[in-house]
mmCIF file of N, CA and C in Angstrom:
data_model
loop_
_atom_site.group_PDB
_atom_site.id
_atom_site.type_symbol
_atom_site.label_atom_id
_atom_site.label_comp_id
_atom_site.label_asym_id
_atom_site.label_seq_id
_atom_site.Cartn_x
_atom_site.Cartn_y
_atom_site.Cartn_z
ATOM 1 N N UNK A 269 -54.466 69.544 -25.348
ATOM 2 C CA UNK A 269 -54.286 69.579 -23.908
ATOM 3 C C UNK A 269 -52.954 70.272 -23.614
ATOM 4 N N UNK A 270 -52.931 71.304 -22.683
ATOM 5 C CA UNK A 270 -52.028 71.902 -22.186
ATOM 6 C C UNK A 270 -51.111 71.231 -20.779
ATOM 7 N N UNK A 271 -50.040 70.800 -21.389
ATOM 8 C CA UNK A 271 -49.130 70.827 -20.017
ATOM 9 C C UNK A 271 -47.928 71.824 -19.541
ATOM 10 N N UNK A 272 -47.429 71.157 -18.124
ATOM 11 C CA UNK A 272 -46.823 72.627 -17.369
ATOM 12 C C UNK A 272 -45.623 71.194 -16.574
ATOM 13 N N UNK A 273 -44.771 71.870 -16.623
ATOM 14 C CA UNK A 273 -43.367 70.923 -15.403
ATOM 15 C C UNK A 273 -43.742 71.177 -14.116
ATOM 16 N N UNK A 274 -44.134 70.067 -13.488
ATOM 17 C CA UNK A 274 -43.581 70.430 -12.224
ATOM 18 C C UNK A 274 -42.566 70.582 -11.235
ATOM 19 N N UNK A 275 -42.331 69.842 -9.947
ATOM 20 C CA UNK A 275 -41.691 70.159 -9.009
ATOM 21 C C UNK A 275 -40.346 69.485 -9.481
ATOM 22 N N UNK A 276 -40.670 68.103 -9.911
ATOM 23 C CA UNK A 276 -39.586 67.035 -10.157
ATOM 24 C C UNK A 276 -39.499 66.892 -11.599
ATOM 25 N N UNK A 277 -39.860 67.788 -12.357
ATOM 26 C CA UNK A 277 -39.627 68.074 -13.767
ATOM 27 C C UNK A 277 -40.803 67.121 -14.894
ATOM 28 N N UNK A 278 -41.396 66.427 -14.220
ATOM 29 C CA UNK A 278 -42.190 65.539 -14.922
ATOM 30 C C UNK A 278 -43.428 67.015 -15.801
ATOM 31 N N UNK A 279 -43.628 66.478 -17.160
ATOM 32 C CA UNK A 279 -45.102 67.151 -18.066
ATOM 33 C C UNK A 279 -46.441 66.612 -17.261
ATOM 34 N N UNK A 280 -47.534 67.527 -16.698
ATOM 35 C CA UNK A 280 -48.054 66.873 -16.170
ATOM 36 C C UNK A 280 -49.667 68.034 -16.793
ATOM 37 N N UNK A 281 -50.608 67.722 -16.936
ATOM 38 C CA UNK A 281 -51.593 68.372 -17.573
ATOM 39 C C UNK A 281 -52.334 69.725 -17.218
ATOM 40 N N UNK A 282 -52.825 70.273 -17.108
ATOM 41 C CA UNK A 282 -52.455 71.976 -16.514
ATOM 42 C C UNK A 282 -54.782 71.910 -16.134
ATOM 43 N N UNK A 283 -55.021 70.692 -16.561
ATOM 44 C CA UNK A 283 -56.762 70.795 -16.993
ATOM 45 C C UNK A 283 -57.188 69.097 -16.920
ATOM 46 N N UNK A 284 -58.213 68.770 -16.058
ATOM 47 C CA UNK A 284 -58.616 67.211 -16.681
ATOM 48 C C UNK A 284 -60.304 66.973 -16.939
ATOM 49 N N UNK A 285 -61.389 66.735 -17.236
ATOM 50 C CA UNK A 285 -62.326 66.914 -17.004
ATOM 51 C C UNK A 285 -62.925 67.927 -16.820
ATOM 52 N N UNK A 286 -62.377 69.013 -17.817
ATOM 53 C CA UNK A 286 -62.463 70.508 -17.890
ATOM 54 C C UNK A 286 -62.588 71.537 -15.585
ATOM 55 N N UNK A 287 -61.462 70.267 -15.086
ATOM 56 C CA UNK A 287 -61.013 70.743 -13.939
ATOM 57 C C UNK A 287 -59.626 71.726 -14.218
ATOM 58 N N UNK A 288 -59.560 72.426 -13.739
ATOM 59 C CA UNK A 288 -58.337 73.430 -13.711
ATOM 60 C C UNK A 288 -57.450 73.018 -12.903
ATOM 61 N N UNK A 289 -55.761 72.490 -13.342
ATOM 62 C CA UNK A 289 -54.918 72.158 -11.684
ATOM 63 C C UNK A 289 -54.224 72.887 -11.648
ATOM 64 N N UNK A 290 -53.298 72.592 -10.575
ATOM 65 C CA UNK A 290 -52.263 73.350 -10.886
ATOM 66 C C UNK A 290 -50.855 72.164 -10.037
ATOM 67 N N UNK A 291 -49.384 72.164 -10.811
ATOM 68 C CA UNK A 291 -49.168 71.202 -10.470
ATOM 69 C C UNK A 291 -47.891 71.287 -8.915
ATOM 70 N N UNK A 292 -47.780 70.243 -8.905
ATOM 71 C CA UNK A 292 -47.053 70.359 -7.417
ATOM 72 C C UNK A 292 -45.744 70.967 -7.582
ATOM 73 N N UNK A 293 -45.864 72.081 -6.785
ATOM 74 C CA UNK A 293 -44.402 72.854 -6.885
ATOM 75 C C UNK A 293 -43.367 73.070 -5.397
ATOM 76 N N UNK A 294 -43.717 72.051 -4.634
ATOM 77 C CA UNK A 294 -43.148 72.151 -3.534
ATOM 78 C C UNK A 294 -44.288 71.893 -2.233
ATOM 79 N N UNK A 295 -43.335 71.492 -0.919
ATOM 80 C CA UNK A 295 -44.417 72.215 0.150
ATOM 81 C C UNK A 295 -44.716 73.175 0.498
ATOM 82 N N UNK A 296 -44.617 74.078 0.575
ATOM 83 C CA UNK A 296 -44.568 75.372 0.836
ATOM 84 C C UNK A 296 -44.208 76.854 -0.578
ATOM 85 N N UNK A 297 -45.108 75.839 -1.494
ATOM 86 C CA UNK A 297 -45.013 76.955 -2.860
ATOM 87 C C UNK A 297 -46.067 77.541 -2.876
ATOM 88 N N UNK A 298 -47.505 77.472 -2.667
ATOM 89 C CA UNK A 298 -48.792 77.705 -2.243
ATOM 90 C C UNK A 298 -49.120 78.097 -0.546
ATOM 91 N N UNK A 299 -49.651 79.418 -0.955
ATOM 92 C CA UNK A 299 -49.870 79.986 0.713
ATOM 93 C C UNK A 299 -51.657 79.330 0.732
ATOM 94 N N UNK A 300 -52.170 79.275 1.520
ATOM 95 C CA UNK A 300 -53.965 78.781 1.916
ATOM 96 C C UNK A 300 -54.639 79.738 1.506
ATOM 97 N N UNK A 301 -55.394 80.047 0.655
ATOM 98 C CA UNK A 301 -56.430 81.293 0.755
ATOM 99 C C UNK A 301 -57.631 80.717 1.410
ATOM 100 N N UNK A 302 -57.730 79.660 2.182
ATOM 101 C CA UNK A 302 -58.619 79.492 2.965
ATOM 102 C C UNK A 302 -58.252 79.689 4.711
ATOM 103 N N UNK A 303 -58.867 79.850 5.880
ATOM 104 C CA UNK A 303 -58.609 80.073 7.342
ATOM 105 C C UNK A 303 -59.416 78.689 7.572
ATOM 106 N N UNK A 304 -58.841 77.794 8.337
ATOM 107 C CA UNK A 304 -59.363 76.545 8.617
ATOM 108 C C UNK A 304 -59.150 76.646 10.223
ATOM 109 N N UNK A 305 -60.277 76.020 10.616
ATOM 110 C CA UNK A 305 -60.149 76.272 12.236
ATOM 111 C C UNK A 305 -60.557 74.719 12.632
ATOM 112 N N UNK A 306 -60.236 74.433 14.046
ATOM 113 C CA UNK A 306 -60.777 72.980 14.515
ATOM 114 C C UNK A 306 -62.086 72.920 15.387
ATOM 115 N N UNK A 307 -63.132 72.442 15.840
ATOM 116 C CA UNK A 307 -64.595 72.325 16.080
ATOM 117 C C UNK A 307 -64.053 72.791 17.305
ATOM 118 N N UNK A 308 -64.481 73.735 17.670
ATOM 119 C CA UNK A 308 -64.711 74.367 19.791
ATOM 120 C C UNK A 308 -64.908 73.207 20.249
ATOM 121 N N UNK A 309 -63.972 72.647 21.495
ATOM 122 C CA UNK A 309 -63.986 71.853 22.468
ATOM 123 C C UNK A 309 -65.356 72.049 23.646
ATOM 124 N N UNK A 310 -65.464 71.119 24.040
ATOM 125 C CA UNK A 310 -66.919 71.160 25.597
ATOM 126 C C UNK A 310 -66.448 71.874 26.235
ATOM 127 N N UNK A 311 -65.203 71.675 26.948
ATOM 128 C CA UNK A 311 -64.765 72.135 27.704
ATOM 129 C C UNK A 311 -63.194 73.477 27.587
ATOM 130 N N UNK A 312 -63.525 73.892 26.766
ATOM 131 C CA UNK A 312 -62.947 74.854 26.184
ATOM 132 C C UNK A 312 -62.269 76.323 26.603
ATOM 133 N N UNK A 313 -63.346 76.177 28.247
ATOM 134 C CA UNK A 313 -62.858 77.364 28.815
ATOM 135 C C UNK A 313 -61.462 76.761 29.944
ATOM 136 N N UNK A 314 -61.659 75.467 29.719
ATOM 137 C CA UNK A 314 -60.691 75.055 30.793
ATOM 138 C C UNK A 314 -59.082 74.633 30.524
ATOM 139 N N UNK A 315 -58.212 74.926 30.712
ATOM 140 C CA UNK A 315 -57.032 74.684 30.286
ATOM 141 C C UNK A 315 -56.675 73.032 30.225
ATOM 142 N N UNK A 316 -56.241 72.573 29.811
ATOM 143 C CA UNK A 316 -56.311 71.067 29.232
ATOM 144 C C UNK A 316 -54.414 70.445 29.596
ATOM 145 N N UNK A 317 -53.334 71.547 29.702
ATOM 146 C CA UNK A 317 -52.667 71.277 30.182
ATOM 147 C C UNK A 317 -51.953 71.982 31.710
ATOM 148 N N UNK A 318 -51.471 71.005 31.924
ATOM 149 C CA UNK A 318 -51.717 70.704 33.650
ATOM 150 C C UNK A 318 -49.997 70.944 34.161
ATOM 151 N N UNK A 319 -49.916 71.612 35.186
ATOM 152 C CA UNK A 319 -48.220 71.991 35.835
ATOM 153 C C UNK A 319 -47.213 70.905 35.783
ATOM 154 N N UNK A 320 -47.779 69.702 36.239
ATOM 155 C CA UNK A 320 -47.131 68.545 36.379
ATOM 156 C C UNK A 320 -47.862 66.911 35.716
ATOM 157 N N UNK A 321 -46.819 66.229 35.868
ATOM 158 C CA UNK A 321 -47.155 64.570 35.889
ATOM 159 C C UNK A 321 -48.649 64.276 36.717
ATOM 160 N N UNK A 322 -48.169 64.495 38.343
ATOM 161 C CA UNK A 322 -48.917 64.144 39.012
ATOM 162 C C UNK A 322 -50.094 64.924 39.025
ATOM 163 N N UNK A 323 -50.282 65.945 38.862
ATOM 164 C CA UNK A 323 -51.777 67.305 38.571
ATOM 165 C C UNK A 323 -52.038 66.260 37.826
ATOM 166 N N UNK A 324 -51.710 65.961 36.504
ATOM 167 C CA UNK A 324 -53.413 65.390 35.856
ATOM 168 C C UNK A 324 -53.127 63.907 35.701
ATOM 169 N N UNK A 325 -52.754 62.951 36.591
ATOM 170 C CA UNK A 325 -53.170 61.801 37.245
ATOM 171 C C UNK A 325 -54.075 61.969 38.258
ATOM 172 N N UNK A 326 -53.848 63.298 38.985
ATOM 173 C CA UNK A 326 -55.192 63.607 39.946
ATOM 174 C C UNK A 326 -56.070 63.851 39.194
ATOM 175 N N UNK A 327 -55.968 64.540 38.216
ATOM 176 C CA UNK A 327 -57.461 65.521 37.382
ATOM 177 C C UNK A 327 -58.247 64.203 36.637
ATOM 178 N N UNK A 328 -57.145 62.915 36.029
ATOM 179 C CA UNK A 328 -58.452 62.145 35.493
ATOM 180 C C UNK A 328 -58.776 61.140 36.732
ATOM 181 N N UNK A 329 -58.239 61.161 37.657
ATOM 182 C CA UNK A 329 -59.343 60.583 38.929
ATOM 183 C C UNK A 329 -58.468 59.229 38.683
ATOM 184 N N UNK A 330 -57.083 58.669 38.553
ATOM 185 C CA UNK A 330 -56.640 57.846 38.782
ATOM 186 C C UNK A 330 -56.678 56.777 40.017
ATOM 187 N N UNK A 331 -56.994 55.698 39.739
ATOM 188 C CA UNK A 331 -57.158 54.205 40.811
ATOM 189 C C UNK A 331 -56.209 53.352 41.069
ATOM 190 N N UNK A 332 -56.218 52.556 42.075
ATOM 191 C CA UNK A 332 -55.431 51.335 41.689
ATOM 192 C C UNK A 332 -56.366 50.130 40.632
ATOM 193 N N UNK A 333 -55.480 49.428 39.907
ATOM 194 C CA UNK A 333 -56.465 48.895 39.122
ATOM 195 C C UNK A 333 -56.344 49.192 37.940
ATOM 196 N N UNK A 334 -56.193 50.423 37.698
ATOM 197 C CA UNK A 334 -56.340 50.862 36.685
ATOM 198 C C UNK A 334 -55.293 50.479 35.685
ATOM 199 N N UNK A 335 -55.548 50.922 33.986
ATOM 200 C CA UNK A 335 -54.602 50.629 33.091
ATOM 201 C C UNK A 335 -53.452 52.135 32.677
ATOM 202 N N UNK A 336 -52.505 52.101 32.439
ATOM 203 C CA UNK A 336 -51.830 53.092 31.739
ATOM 204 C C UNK A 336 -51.153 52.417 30.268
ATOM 205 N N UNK A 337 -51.493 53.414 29.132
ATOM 206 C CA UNK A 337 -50.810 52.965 27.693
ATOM 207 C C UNK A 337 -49.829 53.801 27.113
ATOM 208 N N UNK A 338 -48.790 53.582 26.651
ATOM 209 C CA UNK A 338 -47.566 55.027 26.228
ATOM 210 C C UNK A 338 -48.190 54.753 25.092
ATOM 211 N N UNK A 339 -47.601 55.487 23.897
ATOM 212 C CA UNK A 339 -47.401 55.220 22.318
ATOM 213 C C UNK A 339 -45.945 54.279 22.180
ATOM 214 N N UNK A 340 -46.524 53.817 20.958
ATOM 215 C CA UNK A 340 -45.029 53.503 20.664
ATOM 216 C C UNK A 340 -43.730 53.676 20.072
ATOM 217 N N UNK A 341 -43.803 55.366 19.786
ATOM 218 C CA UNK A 341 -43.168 56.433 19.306
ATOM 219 C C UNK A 341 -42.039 56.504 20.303
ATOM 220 N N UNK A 342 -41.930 56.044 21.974
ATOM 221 C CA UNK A 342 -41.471 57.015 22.755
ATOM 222 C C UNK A 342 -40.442 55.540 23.397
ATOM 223 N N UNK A 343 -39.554 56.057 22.757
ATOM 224 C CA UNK A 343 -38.568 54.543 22.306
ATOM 225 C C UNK A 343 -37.070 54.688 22.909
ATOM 226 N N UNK A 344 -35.946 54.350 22.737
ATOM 227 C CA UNK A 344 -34.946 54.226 23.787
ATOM 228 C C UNK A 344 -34.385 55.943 24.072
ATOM 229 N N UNK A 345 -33.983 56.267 25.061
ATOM 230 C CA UNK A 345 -33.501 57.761 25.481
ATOM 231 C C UNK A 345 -34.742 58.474 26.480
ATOM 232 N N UNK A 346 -36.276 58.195 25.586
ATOM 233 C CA UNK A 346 -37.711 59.032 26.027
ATOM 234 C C UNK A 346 -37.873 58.472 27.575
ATOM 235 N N UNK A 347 -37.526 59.373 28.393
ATOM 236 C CA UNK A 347 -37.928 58.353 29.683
ATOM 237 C C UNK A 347 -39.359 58.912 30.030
ATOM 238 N N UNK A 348 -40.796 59.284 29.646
ATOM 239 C CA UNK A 348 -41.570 59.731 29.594
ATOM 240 C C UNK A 348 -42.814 58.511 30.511
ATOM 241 N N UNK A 349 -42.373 56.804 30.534
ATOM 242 C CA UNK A 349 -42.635 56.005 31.006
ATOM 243 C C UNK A 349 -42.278 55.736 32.257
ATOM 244 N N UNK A 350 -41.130 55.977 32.807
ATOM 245 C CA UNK A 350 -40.190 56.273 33.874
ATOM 246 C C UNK A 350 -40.823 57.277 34.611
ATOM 247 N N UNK A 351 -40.605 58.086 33.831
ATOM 248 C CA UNK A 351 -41.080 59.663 35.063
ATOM 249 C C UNK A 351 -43.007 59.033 35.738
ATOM 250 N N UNK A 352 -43.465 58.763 34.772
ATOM 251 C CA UNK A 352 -44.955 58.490 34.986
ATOM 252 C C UNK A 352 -44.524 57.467 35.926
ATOM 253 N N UNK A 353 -44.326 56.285 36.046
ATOM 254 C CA UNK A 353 -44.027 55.392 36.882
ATOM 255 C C UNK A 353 -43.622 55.866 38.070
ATOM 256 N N UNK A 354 -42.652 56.513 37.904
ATOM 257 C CA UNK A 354 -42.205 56.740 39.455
ATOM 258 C C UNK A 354 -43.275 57.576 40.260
ATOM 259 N N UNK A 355 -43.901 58.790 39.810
ATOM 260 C CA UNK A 355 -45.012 59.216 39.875
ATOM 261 C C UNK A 355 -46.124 58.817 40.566
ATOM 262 N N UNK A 356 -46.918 57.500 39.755
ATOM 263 C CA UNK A 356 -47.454 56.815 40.336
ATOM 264 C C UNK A 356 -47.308 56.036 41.411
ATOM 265 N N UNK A 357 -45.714 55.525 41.296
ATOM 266 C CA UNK A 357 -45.474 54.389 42.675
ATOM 267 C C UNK A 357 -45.164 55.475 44.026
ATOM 268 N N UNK A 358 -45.005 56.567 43.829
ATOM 269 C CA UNK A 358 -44.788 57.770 45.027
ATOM 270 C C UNK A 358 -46.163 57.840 45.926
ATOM 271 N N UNK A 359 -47.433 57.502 44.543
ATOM 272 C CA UNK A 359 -48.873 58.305 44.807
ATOM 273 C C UNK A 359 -49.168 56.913 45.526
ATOM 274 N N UNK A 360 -48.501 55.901 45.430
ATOM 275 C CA UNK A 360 -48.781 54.838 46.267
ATOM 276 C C UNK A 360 -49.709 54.055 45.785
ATOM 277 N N UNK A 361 -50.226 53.880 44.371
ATOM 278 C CA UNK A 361 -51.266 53.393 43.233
ATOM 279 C C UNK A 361 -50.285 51.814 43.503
ATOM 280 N N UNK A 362 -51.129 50.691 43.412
ATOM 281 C CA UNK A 362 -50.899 49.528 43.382
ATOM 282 C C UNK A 362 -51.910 48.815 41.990
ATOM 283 N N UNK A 363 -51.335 47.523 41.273
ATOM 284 C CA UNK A 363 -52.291 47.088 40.490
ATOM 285 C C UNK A 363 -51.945 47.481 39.429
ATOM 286 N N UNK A 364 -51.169 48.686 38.558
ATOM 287 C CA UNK A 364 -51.880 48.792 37.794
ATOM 288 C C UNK A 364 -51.346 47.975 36.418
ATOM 289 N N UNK A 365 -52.206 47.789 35.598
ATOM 290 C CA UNK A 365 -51.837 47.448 33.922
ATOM 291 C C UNK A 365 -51.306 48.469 32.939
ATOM 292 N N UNK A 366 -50.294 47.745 32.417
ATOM 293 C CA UNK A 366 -49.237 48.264 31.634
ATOM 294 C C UNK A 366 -49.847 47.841 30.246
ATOM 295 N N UNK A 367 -50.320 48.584 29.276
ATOM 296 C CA UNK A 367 -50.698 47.868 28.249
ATOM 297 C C UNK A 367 -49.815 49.355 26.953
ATOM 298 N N UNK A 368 -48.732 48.514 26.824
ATOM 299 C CA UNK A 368 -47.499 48.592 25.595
ATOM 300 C C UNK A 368 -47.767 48.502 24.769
ATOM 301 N N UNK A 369 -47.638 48.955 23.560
ATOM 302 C CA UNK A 369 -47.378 48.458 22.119
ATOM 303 C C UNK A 369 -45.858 47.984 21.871
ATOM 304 N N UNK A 370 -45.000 48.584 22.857
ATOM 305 C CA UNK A 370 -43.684 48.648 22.445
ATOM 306 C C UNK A 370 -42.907 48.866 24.093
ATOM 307 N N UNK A 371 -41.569 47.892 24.676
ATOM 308 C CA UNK A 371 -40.929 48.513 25.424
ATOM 309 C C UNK A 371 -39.904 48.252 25.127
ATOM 310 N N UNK A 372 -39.076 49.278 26.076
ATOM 311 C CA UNK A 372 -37.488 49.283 25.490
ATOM 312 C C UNK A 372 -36.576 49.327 26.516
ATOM 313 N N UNK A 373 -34.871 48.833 26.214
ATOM 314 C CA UNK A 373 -34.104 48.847 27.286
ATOM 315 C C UNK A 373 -33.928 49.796 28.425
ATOM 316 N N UNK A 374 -34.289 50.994 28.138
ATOM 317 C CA UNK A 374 -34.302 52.113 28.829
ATOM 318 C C UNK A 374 -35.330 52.182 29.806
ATOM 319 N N UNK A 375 -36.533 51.331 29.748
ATOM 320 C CA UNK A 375 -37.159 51.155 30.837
ATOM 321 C C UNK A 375 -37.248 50.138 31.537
ATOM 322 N N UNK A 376 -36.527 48.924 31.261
ATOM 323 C CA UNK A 376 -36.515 47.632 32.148
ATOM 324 C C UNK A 376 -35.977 47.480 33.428
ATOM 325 N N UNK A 377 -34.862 48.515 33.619
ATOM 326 C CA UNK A 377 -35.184 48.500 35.552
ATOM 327 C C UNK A 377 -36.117 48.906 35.873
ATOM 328 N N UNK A 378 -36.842 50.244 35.541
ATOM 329 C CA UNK A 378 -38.339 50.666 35.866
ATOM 330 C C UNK A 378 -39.128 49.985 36.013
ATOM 331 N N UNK A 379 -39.170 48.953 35.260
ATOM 332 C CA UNK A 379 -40.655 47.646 34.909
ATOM 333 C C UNK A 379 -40.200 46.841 35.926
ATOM 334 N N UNK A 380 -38.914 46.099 35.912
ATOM 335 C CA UNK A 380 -38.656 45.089 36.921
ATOM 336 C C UNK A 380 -38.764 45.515 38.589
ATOM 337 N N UNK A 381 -38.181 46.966 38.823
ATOM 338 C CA UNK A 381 -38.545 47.520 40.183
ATOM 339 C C UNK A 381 -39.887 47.051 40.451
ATOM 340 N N UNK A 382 -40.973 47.816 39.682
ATOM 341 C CA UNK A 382 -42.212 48.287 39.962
ATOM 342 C C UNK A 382 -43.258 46.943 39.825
ATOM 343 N N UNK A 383 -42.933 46.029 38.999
ATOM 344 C CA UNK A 383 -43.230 44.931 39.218
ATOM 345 C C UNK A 383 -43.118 44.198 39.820
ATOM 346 N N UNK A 384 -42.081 43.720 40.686
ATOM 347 C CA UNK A 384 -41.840 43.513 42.291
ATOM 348 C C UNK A 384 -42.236 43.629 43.167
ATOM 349 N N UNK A 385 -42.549 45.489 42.837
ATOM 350 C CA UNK A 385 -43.406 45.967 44.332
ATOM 351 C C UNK A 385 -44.899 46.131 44.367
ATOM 352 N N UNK A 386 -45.180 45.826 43.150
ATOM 353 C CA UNK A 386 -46.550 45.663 43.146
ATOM 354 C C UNK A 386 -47.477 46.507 42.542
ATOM 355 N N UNK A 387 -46.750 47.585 42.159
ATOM 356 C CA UNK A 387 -46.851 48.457 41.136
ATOM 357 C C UNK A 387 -47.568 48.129 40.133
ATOM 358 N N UNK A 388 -46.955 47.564 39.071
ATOM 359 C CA UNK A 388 -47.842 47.327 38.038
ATOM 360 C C UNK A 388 -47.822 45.323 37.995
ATOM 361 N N UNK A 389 -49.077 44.999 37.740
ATOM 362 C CA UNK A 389 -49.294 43.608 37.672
ATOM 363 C C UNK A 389 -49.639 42.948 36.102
#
């Protein structure tokens, strides 16, 4: 059996199951000789991003009632929860559910305002 060093110097086998490898030499040591594409969207002719906040709270047909969810990636500094909030409480949306994985100091006047006024319940 033939071996070859790789990236981190380890002997590692060059063949297993009369498979041919080849071993890890980095991220970016191997270019793709394949073109990989993602499945055509339904709606594909239509642009999917929108000028503003408020454009596509109109475009998905937003209610009162309704729920809004952030990720929980978008953590102290991201005011991305804020801007949406204020947004909504402008559009005059009452009711709605806040469903978090995660909140943070950076938005707790936001939450406590808007919860007050009826904003989010």
């Amino acid at each position: 059996m033939e071996f070859v060093e790789n990236s981190i110097g380890r002997l590692v086998p060059t063949e297993i199951d009369g498979r041919k490898l080849k071993p890890f030499k980095g991220a970016f040591a191997f270019k793709p000789k394949k073109r990989r594409s993602a499945f055509a969207l339904e709606f594909a002719a239509r642009e999917k991003l929108l000028p503003s906040i408020k454009d596509a709270i109109e475009a998905v047909g937003f209610e009162n009632g309704m729920t809004i969810s952030f990720h929980h990636h978008l953590r102290e500094g991201d005011y991305v929860l804020n801007m949406v909030l204020d947004i909504i409480a402008k559009m005059g949306f009452k009711d709605i559910t806040l469903a978090a994985s995660s909140l943070f100091n950076s938005q707790s006047e936001h939450l406590i305002k808007y919860i007050k006024e009826g904003v989010i319940t």
